[in-house]
Coordinates of C-alpha atoms in Angstrom, one line a residue:
Chain A
M526 CA -29.5 -45.4 7.7
P527 CA -30.5 -44.2 11.1
Q528 CA -32.8 -41.2 11.3
F529 CA -30.9 -38.1 10.4
F530 CA -32.4 -35.6 12.7
S531 CA -34.2 -36.8 15.8
N532 CA -36.0 -34.2 17.8
K533 CA -33.4 -34.0 20.4
R534 CA -30.6 -33.4 17.7
L535 CA -32.7 -30.7 16.0
V536 CA -32.9 -28.9 19.4
V537 CA -29.2 -29.2 19.9
L538 CA -28.5 -27.8 16.4
L539 CA -30.7 -24.8 17.0
V540 CA -29.2 -24.2 20.3
S541 CA -25.7 -24.4 18.9
I542 CA -26.7 -21.9 16.1
I543 CA -27.9 -19.5 18.7
I544 CA -24.7 -19.9 20.7
L545 CA -22.7 -19.3 17.4
V546 CA -24.6 -16.0 16.7
A547 CA -24.1 -14.9 20.3
L548 CA -20.4 -15.8 20.3
I549 CA -19.8 -13.9 17.0
G550 CA -21.7 -11.0 18.2
T551 CA -19.7 -10.6 21.4
S552 CA -16.4 -11.2 19.7
M553 CA -17.1 -8.7 17.0
K554 CA -17.5 -5.9 19.5
E555 CA -14.6 -3.5 19.7
R556 CA -12.6 -4.9 22.5
N557 CA -9.6 -3.2 24.2
A558 CA -8.0 -6.4 25.4
L559 CA -8.6 -10.1 24.9
T560 CA -9.8 -12.2 27.8
M561 CA -7.4 -14.0 29.9
P562 CA -7.9 -17.6 28.4
E563 CA -7.5 -16.2 24.9
Q564 CA -4.3 -14.5 25.8
F565 CA -3.0 -17.7 27.5
F566 CA -3.9 -19.9 24.4
K567 CA -2.4 -17.4 21.9
D568 CA 0.8 -17.1 23.9
S569 CA 1.5 -20.8 24.6
V570 CA 0.5 -21.8 20.9
G571 CA 2.6 -18.9 19.7
W572 CA 5.6 -20.3 21.5
I573 CA 5.2 -23.7 19.8
Q574 CA 4.6 -22.0 16.4
S575 CA 7.9 -20.2 16.5
I576 CA 9.6 -23.6 16.9
F577 CA 8.0 -24.7 13.6
Y578 CA 8.2 -21.5 11.8
K579 CA 11.9 -20.6 12.2
P580 CA 13.4 -23.8 10.6
A581 CA 10.9 -23.8 7.7
N582 CA 11.8 -20.2 7.1
S583 CA 15.5 -20.8 7.0
V584 CA 15.1 -23.7 4.7
A585 CA 13.1 -21.4 2.3
G586 CA 15.6 -18.7 2.8
L587 CA 18.4 -21.0 1.7
F588 CA 16.7 -21.8 -1.6
E589 CA 16.0 -18.1 -2.2
S590 CA 19.6 -17.1 -1.5
I591 CA 20.9 -19.8 -4.0
G592 CA 18.4 -18.2 -6.5
D593 CA 19.8 -14.8 -5.7
M594 CA 23.4 -15.7 -6.1
K595 CA 23.4 -15.3 -9.9
D596 CA 22.3 -11.7 -9.8
M597 CA 24.7 -10.9 -7.1
Y598 CA 27.5 -9.7 -9.2
E599 CA 25.5 -7.2 -11.3
E600 CA 23.8 -5.9 -8.2
N601 CA 27.0 -5.4 -6.5
E602 CA 28.4 -3.3 -9.3
L603 CA 25.2 -1.2 -9.3
L604 CA 25.4 -0.6 -5.6
K605 CA 29.0 0.4 -5.7
S606 CA 28.2 3.1 -8.1
R607 CA 25.3 4.2 -5.9
L608 CA 27.6 4.4 -3.0
N609 CA 29.3 7.5 -4.2
E610 CA 25.9 9.2 -4.7
F611 CA 25.1 8.2 -1.2
V612 CA 28.2 9.8 0.4
A613 CA 27.4 13.1 -1.5
L614 CA 23.8 12.9 -0.4
S615 CA 24.6 12.3 3.2
E616 CA 27.0 15.2 3.3
E617 CA 24.2 17.4 1.8
L618 CA 21.8 16.0 4.4
K619 CA 24.2 16.9 7.3
T620 CA 24.5 20.5 6.1
V621 CA 20.8 20.8 5.5
K622 CA 20.0 19.4 8.9
K623 CA 22.4 21.8 10.6
E624 CA 21.0 24.7 8.7
N625 CA 17.5 23.6 9.6
E626 CA 18.3 23.6 13.2
E627 CA 20.0 26.9 13.2
L628 CA 17.0 28.5 11.4
K629 CA 14.5 26.8 13.9
G630 CA 16.7 28.1 16.7
E631 CA 16.4 31.7 15.3
L632 CA 12.7 31.3 15.0
N633 CA 12.4 29.7 18.5
I634 CA 10.7 26.5 17.3
E635 CA 10.9 23.5 19.6
P636 CA 13.7 21.2 18.3
S637 CA 11.2 18.4 17.5
T638 CA 7.6 18.8 16.6
G639 CA 7.2 15.1 17.5
L640 CA 5.0 14.0 14.6
S641 CA 7.8 12.1 12.8
D642 CA 9.7 10.9 15.9
Y643 CA 9.7 7.3 16.5
Q644 CA 11.5 4.3 17.9
T645 CA 11.3 0.8 16.6
F646 CA 11.3 -2.7 18.0
H647 CA 12.5 -5.6 15.9
A648 CA 10.3 -8.7 15.9
N649 CA 10.0 -11.9 13.9
M650 CA 6.8 -13.2 12.4
I651 CA 5.9 -16.7 13.7
A652 CA 2.6 -17.5 12.1
R653 CA -0.1 -16.3 9.7
S654 CA -3.8 -17.0 9.4
P655 CA -4.0 -19.9 7.0
D656 CA -7.6 -18.9 5.8
R657 CA -7.0 -15.7 3.8
W658 CA -10.2 -14.1 5.1
N659 CA -8.5 -12.8 8.2
D660 CA -5.1 -11.2 7.3
L661 CA -3.5 -11.5 10.7
L662 CA 0.1 -12.3 11.6
T663 CA 1.5 -13.4 14.9
I664 CA 4.9 -11.8 16.0
D665 CA 7.2 -12.8 18.8
K666 CA 7.2 -9.6 20.8
G667 CA 4.4 -8.8 23.3
K668 CA 3.5 -6.5 26.2
Q669 CA 6.7 -7.6 28.0
D670 CA 8.8 -6.0 25.2
G671 CA 6.8 -2.8 25.2
V672 CA 4.4 -3.5 22.3
Q673 CA 1.1 -1.8 22.6
V674 CA -2.2 -2.0 20.7
N675 CA -2.5 0.1 17.5
M676 CA 1.3 0.5 17.1
A677 CA 2.3 0.7 13.3
V678 CA 4.1 -2.4 12.0
A679 CA 6.4 -2.1 8.9
T680 CA 9.0 -3.9 7.0
P681 CA 12.0 -2.1 5.7
S682 CA 10.1 -1.4 2.4
G683 CA 7.0 0.0 3.9
L684 CA 4.0 -0.2 6.2
I685 CA 2.2 -3.5 6.5
G686 CA -0.2 -3.0 9.3
K687 CA -0.9 -2.3 12.9
V688 CA -0.9 -4.2 16.2
K689 CA -4.4 -5.6 16.9
N690 CA -4.0 -7.5 20.1
V691 CA -1.2 -7.8 22.6
Q692 CA -0.5 -10.8 24.7
P693 CA 2.4 -10.9 27.3
F694 CA 4.9 -12.6 24.9
S695 CA 3.4 -12.3 21.4
S696 CA 1.1 -10.0 19.5
T697 CA -1.3 -10.1 16.6
V698 CA -0.7 -7.8 13.7
Q699 CA -3.7 -6.8 11.4
L700 CA -2.3 -6.3 7.8
V701 CA -3.4 -3.3 5.8
S702 CA -5.1 -5.8 3.4
D703 CA -7.5 -7.0 6.0
V704 CA -11.1 -6.0 5.2
D705 CA -12.4 -4.3 8.3
R706 CA -14.2 -1.0 8.7
T707 CA -11.9 -0.1 11.7
N708 CA -8.8 -0.6 9.7
R709 CA -8.1 3.0 8.7
I710 CA -4.8 4.9 8.4
A711 CA -4.5 8.7 8.1
A712 CA -2.3 9.1 5.0
M713 CA -0.9 11.9 2.8
T714 CA 1.2 12.5 -0.3
Q715 CA 4.1 14.9 -0.3
E716 CA 4.7 16.3 -3.7
D717 CA 4.3 20.0 -4.2
K718 CA 2.1 20.5 -1.2
N719 CA 0.7 18.1 1.4
V720 CA -2.5 16.2 0.4
F721 CA -4.3 14.5 3.3
G722 CA -6.7 11.6 3.1
T723 CA -7.4 8.2 4.7
I724 CA -6.6 4.7 3.6
E725 CA -10.1 3.2 3.9
G726 CA -9.8 -0.4 2.8
Y727 CA -8.4 -2.8 0.4
D728 CA -9.5 -4.1 -3.0
T729 CA -8.9 -7.8 -2.7
E730 CA -9.1 -8.5 -6.5
K731 CA -6.9 -5.6 -7.8
K732 CA -4.6 -5.8 -4.7
V733 CA -4.6 -2.1 -4.1
L734 CA -5.4 0.0 -1.0
L735 CA -8.1 2.7 -1.4
F736 CA -6.7 6.1 -0.5
S737 CA -10.0 8.2 -0.3
K738 CA -11.4 11.5 1.0
I739 CA -9.1 13.5 -1.2
P740 CA -10.6 16.8 -2.2
V741 CA -11.6 16.8 -5.9
D742 CA -9.9 20.0 -6.8
I743 CA -6.4 18.7 -5.7
K744 CA -4.5 17.0 -8.3
V745 CA -3.0 13.6 -7.3
E746 CA -1.0 11.8 -10.0
K747 CA 0.2 8.3 -10.7
G748 CA 3.5 7.5 -9.2
Q749 CA 3.3 9.7 -6.2
T750 CA 4.4 8.1 -2.9
V751 CA 1.8 7.9 -0.1
I752 CA 3.1 8.0 3.4
T753 CA 1.5 7.9 6.9
A754 CA 0.3 11.3 8.0
G755 CA 0.8 10.9 11.7
N756 CA -2.2 13.1 12.7
G757 CA -4.5 10.1 13.1
G758 CA -3.2 9.3 16.6
I759 CA -0.7 6.6 17.1
F760 CA 1.2 6.3 13.9
P761 CA 4.2 8.6 13.3
R762 CA 4.5 10.6 10.2
G763 CA 6.6 9.4 7.3
I764 CA 6.3 5.6 7.0
V765 CA 6.0 4.8 3.3
I766 CA 2.7 3.1 2.5
G767 CA 2.9 2.7 -1.3
E768 CA 2.6 4.3 -4.7
I769 CA -0.4 5.7 -6.5
V770 CA -1.3 3.5 -9.5
D771 CA -4.7 4.9 -10.5
V772 CA -7.1 7.9 -9.5
E773 CA -10.8 8.0 -9.8
T774 CA -13.5 10.4 -8.9
D775 CA -16.1 9.2 -6.3
N776 CA -19.8 8.8 -7.2
V777 CA -20.9 12.0 -5.5
G778 CA -18.1 13.9 -7.2
T779 CA -16.8 15.9 -4.2
T780 CA -13.9 13.6 -3.3
Q781 CA -11.6 11.3 -5.2
T782 CA -10.1 7.9 -4.4
A783 CA -6.6 6.9 -5.5
H784 CA -5.6 3.3 -5.7
V785 CA -2.3 2.7 -3.8
K786 CA -0.1 -0.3 -4.4
P787 CA 1.5 -1.2 -1.1
A788 CA 5.3 -0.8 -1.1
A789 CA 5.8 -3.7 1.1
D790 CA 5.2 -7.3 -0.2
L791 CA 2.4 -8.5 2.1
Y792 CA 3.2 -12.1 1.5
D793 CA 7.0 -11.9 1.9
I794 CA 7.3 -10.9 5.5
N795 CA 10.0 -12.2 7.9
N796 CA 11.4 -9.5 10.1
V797 CA 9.1 -6.7 11.0
M798 CA 9.5 -3.4 13.0
V799 CA 7.0 -2.4 15.5
I800 CA 7.0 1.4 15.5
E801 CA 6.4 3.4 18.6
R802 CA 5.7 7.0 18.2
G803 CA 7.7 9.2 20.5
A804 CA 5.5 12.3 20.3
Q805 CA 3.9 12.0 23.7
N806 CA 7.3 11.8 25.5
V807 CA 8.7 15.1 26.8
V808 CA 12.2 13.8 26.5
P809 CA 12.5 11.2 23.6
D810 CA 14.4 8.2 24.9
N811 CA 16.1 6.6 22.0
G812 CA 18.1 4.1 23.9
E813 CA 15.2 2.0 25.2
G814 CA 13.5 0.7 22.2
E815 CA 16.6 -0.7 20.5
E816 CA 16.2 -4.5 20.9
E817 CA 17.2 -7.2 18.6
Chain B
M1263 CA -2.5 -44.1 24.0
K1264 CA -3.6 -44.2 20.4
R1265 CA -6.0 -41.4 21.1
F1266 CA -3.1 -39.1 22.1
L1267 CA -1.3 -40.0 18.9
L1268 CA -4.5 -38.8 17.1
I1269 CA -4.7 -35.5 19.0
G1270 CA -1.0 -34.9 18.7
T1271 CA -1.1 -35.5 14.9
L1272 CA -4.0 -33.1 14.6
F1273 CA -2.3 -30.5 16.6
V1274 CA 0.9 -30.6 14.6
L1275 CA -1.1 -30.4 11.3
F1276 CA -2.9 -27.4 12.9
L1277 CA 0.4 -25.7 13.5
I1278 CA 1.8 -26.6 10.1
E1279 CA -1.3 -24.9 8.5
G1280 CA -0.3 -21.5 10.0
T1281 CA 3.5 -21.8 10.0
V1282 CA 5.3 -24.1 7.7
F1283 CA 2.7 -23.9 5.0
Q1284 CA 2.7 -20.1 5.0
V1285 CA 6.3 -20.1 4.2
F1286 CA 5.7 -22.0 1.0
A1287 CA 2.4 -20.4 0.2
P1288 CA 2.0 -19.6 -3.5
E1289 CA 1.4 -15.9 -3.0
H1290 CA 5.0 -15.8 -1.7
Y1291 CA 6.1 -16.6 -5.2
G1292 CA 3.8 -14.2 -7.0
F1293 CA 1.0 -16.6 -8.2
D1294 CA -2.5 -15.3 -8.2
F1295 CA -4.3 -18.2 -6.7
Q1296 CA -4.6 -19.1 -3.1
L1297 CA -4.0 -22.5 -1.5
I1298 CA -5.9 -22.8 1.8
P1299 CA -4.7 -25.8 3.8
R1300 CA -7.6 -27.4 5.6
F1301 CA -5.8 -30.5 6.8
V1302 CA -7.4 -30.6 10.3
T1303 CA -10.9 -30.2 8.7
V1304 CA -10.2 -33.1 6.3
I1305 CA -9.0 -35.4 9.0
V1306 CA -11.8 -34.5 11.5
V1307 CA -14.3 -35.3 8.7
M1308 CA -12.6 -38.6 8.3
I1309 CA -13.0 -39.2 12.1
G1310 CA -16.8 -38.5 11.5
M1311 CA -16.8 -41.2 8.8
I1312 CA -14.6 -43.9 10.2
M1313 CA -15.2 -43.6 13.9
S1314 CA -18.6 -42.0 14.4
P1315 CA -20.3 -38.7 13.8
A1316 CA -20.3 -38.0 17.5
Y1317 CA -16.5 -38.3 17.7
G1318 CA -16.3 -36.0 14.6
V1319 CA -18.4 -33.4 16.4
I1320 CA -16.2 -33.5 19.5
Y1321 CA -12.9 -33.2 17.6
G1322 CA -14.5 -30.5 15.4
I1323 CA -15.5 -28.5 18.5
G1324 CA -12.0 -28.8 20.0
F1325 CA -9.9 -28.0 17.0
G1326 CA -12.4 -25.5 15.6
L1327 CA -12.2 -23.5 18.8
L1328 CA -8.5 -23.6 18.7
H1329 CA -8.6 -22.4 15.1
D1330 CA -10.9 -19.5 16.1
L1331 CA -8.8 -18.4 19.1
I1332 CA -5.4 -18.5 17.4
Y1333 CA -5.9 -17.6 13.8
T1334 CA -9.1 -15.4 13.7
D1335 CA -10.8 -12.9 15.9
L1336 CA -14.3 -14.3 15.9
V1337 CA -14.9 -17.1 18.3
G1338 CA -17.3 -19.8 17.1
V1339 CA -17.1 -19.7 13.2
Y1340 CA -14.9 -22.7 12.7
M1341 CA -16.0 -24.4 15.9
F1342 CA -19.5 -24.6 14.4
G1343 CA -18.5 -25.2 10.8
I1344 CA -16.1 -28.1 11.3
S1345 CA -18.3 -30.0 13.7
V1346 CA -21.4 -29.6 11.7
A1347 CA -19.5 -30.8 8.5
A1348 CA -18.1 -33.8 10.4
Y1349 CA -21.7 -34.6 11.6
I1350 CA -23.3 -34.4 8.3
I1351 CA -20.6 -36.2 6.4
G1352 CA -20.5 -38.8 9.2
Y1353 CA -24.2 -39.7 8.6
L1354 CA -23.9 -39.4 4.9
S1355 CA -21.0 -42.0 5.0
K1356 CA -23.3 -44.8 6.3
V1357 CA -25.0 -45.0 2.9
F1358 CA -21.7 -45.8 1.2
Q1359 CA -19.2 -48.6 1.2
L1360 CA -16.1 -46.8 2.5
N1361 CA -13.1 -47.1 0.3
W1362 CA -10.4 -44.6 -0.7
F1363 CA -12.6 -43.1 -3.4
T1364 CA -15.7 -42.6 -1.4
V1365 CA -13.6 -41.3 1.5
L1366 CA -12.0 -38.9 -0.9
I1367 CA -15.3 -37.6 -2.3
L1368 CA -16.9 -37.3 1.1
G1369 CA -13.8 -35.7 2.6
L1370 CA -13.8 -33.1 -0.2
L1371 CA -17.5 -32.6 0.3
G1372 CA -16.8 -31.8 4.0
F1373 CA -14.1 -29.5 3.0
S1374 CA -16.4 -27.7 0.6
L1375 CA -19.2 -27.4 3.2
V1376 CA -16.8 -25.6 5.6
E1377 CA -15.3 -23.4 2.8
F1378 CA -18.7 -22.2 1.4
Y1379 CA -20.1 -21.8 4.8
V1380 CA -17.3 -19.6 6.0
Y1381 CA -17.3 -17.6 2.7
E1382 CA -21.0 -16.9 3.0
L1383 CA -20.8 -16.1 6.7
F1384 CA -17.9 -13.7 6.2
S1385 CA -19.5 -12.0 3.3
L1386 CA -22.5 -11.6 5.5
I1387 CA -20.7 -9.8 8.3
N1388 CA -18.3 -8.0 6.0
V1389 CA -15.1 -9.7 6.9
T1390 CA -14.5 -10.2 3.1
D1391 CA -15.6 -8.5 -0.1
L1392 CA -14.4 -11.2 -2.5
S1393 CA -16.7 -11.8 -5.4
F1394 CA -18.1 -15.4 -5.8
H1395 CA -16.3 -15.8 -9.1
S1396 CA -12.8 -15.2 -7.8
F1397 CA -13.5 -17.1 -4.6
F1398 CA -14.5 -20.1 -6.7
Y1399 CA -11.7 -20.1 -9.3
D1400 CA -8.8 -18.5 -7.4
R1401 CA -9.4 -20.0 -4.0
Y1402 CA -11.8 -22.8 -3.9
L1403 CA -10.7 -25.0 -6.8
P1404 CA -6.9 -24.9 -6.1
S1405 CA -7.5 -25.6 -2.5
L1406 CA -9.8 -28.4 -3.3
I1407 CA -7.0 -30.1 -5.3
L1408 CA -4.5 -29.4 -2.5
N1409 CA -6.6 -31.0 0.2
G1410 CA -7.6 -33.8 -2.0
V1411 CA -4.0 -34.7 -2.6
F1412 CA -3.3 -34.4 1.1
L1413 CA -6.2 -36.7 1.9
L1414 CA -4.9 -39.4 -0.5
I1415 CA -1.4 -39.2 1.0
V1416 CA -2.6 -39.6 4.6
Y1417 CA -5.5 -41.9 3.8
Y1418 CA -4.0 -45.3 4.8
P1419 CA -2.2 -44.4 7.9
V1420 CA -5.1 -42.3 9.2
K1421 CA -7.6 -44.9 8.4
Q1422 CA -5.6 -47.5 10.2
L1423 CA -5.3 -45.4 13.2
L1424 CA -9.0 -44.4 13.3
E1425 CA -10.0 -48.1 12.8
E1426 CA -7.9 -49.3 15.6
L1427 CA -9.3 -46.5 17.9
S1428 CA -12.9 -47.4 17.2
E1429 CA -12.1 -51.1 17.7
S1430 CA -10.6 -50.5 21.1
R1431 CA -13.6 -48.3 21.9
R1432 CA -15.9 -51.0 21.0
Q1433 CA -14.1 -53.5 23.2
E1434 CA -14.2 -51.1 26.0
N1435 CA -17.9 -50.7 25.7
Q1436 CA -18.5 -54.5 25.6
A1437 CA -16.4 -54.9 28.7
K1438 CA -18.4 -52.2 30.5
R1439 CA -21.7 -53.9 29.4
R1440 CA -20.5 -57.2 30.7
N1441 CA -19.5 -55.7 34.0
F1442 CA -22.8 -54.0 34.3
L1443 CA -24.7 -57.2 33.7

């Protein structure tokens, strides 16, 4: 066996460890945008990934739909009965909306306060980090389609994350389950009165989000729905995050933390919506963001 | 020509890890354990064994960097990990007679090196807060089996390809030496 470490190799190893630490240090810094080569690589590989992902996904979808077929009949019956309820509800909504507008008009409130206005882009997922350490997705819409950093990303059932990096033709989404100290969302529950707090992390073993900074004298209960609060900046108000499954008081005893089970299945993601908040626009332009 | 075949295969495997495999990942169907595909790592470690440690390092740097750029935010983690694993296993393999069993054991040792190194590093810089117990049982052991099975499936074709490659490299070197003299 040749000598395992000659002096030259030892030097090379040490130098490469130094380079490793330097690289990690520089790439851990808060960066607004990726460097050009990184964007180029991500975009071009993303294009090839979409070629791989779509057929695989449709094959998997075929199997799933065969599995779903047997429940279809029962589900259909249930949905039909729900439909009547829906008609009644939508009528009620119309009258309530109209009344609301009239009342707002009388009180001279601006027609939209803006917090809950948003437009959505539809995008497809094309890849996901294979190591589960980084919960990042790649989607096939980028800067050219109007996606910007920090926009909220959701599936029809609820919030899944936010846009982390944007390239011209693809972007990277950081899931809510990613353990990262900057991964915070302003959240609230809306039962009797509004309770505000922040989603401050994810418990990997229990698979719940930690909804913390709730004042201790406010009662939050199991089963309440948690939504985005919209006062944290870029997220609009009213995207469903999940349901409270457990509440505990913090060590200090001044705040409490609720465990929130995400409403969206973080592993069953195909089509996502990128949500652009319309609050900053003076005239909300609804026609632009509708892309298929 | 054969070299491009190797690079192409590695690139396709690299893409499959993030796309096709994710569609069929066990979490998708409600299982608790994780299967982490490390197909590229396994083959790069095989390159280190069958061709030479230096080649393992070169391929490790290339594909590790690609992995860092595409699938993570931190540049350098996998670049360092995969190449060092290929180097260590490449030298270790000179003690053994290489057959399918020793290649399997050494390949899985390389996979384990990468997996433990990444876990320790990411715990250190707070990318993950997974406890060692659930890392070991829910993640490491199932992935070990997955990558072991993968290695056994690709063992013969990959071994043949790598042996042809190192053979042609040897001939080139000899020809060069003859010209030099």
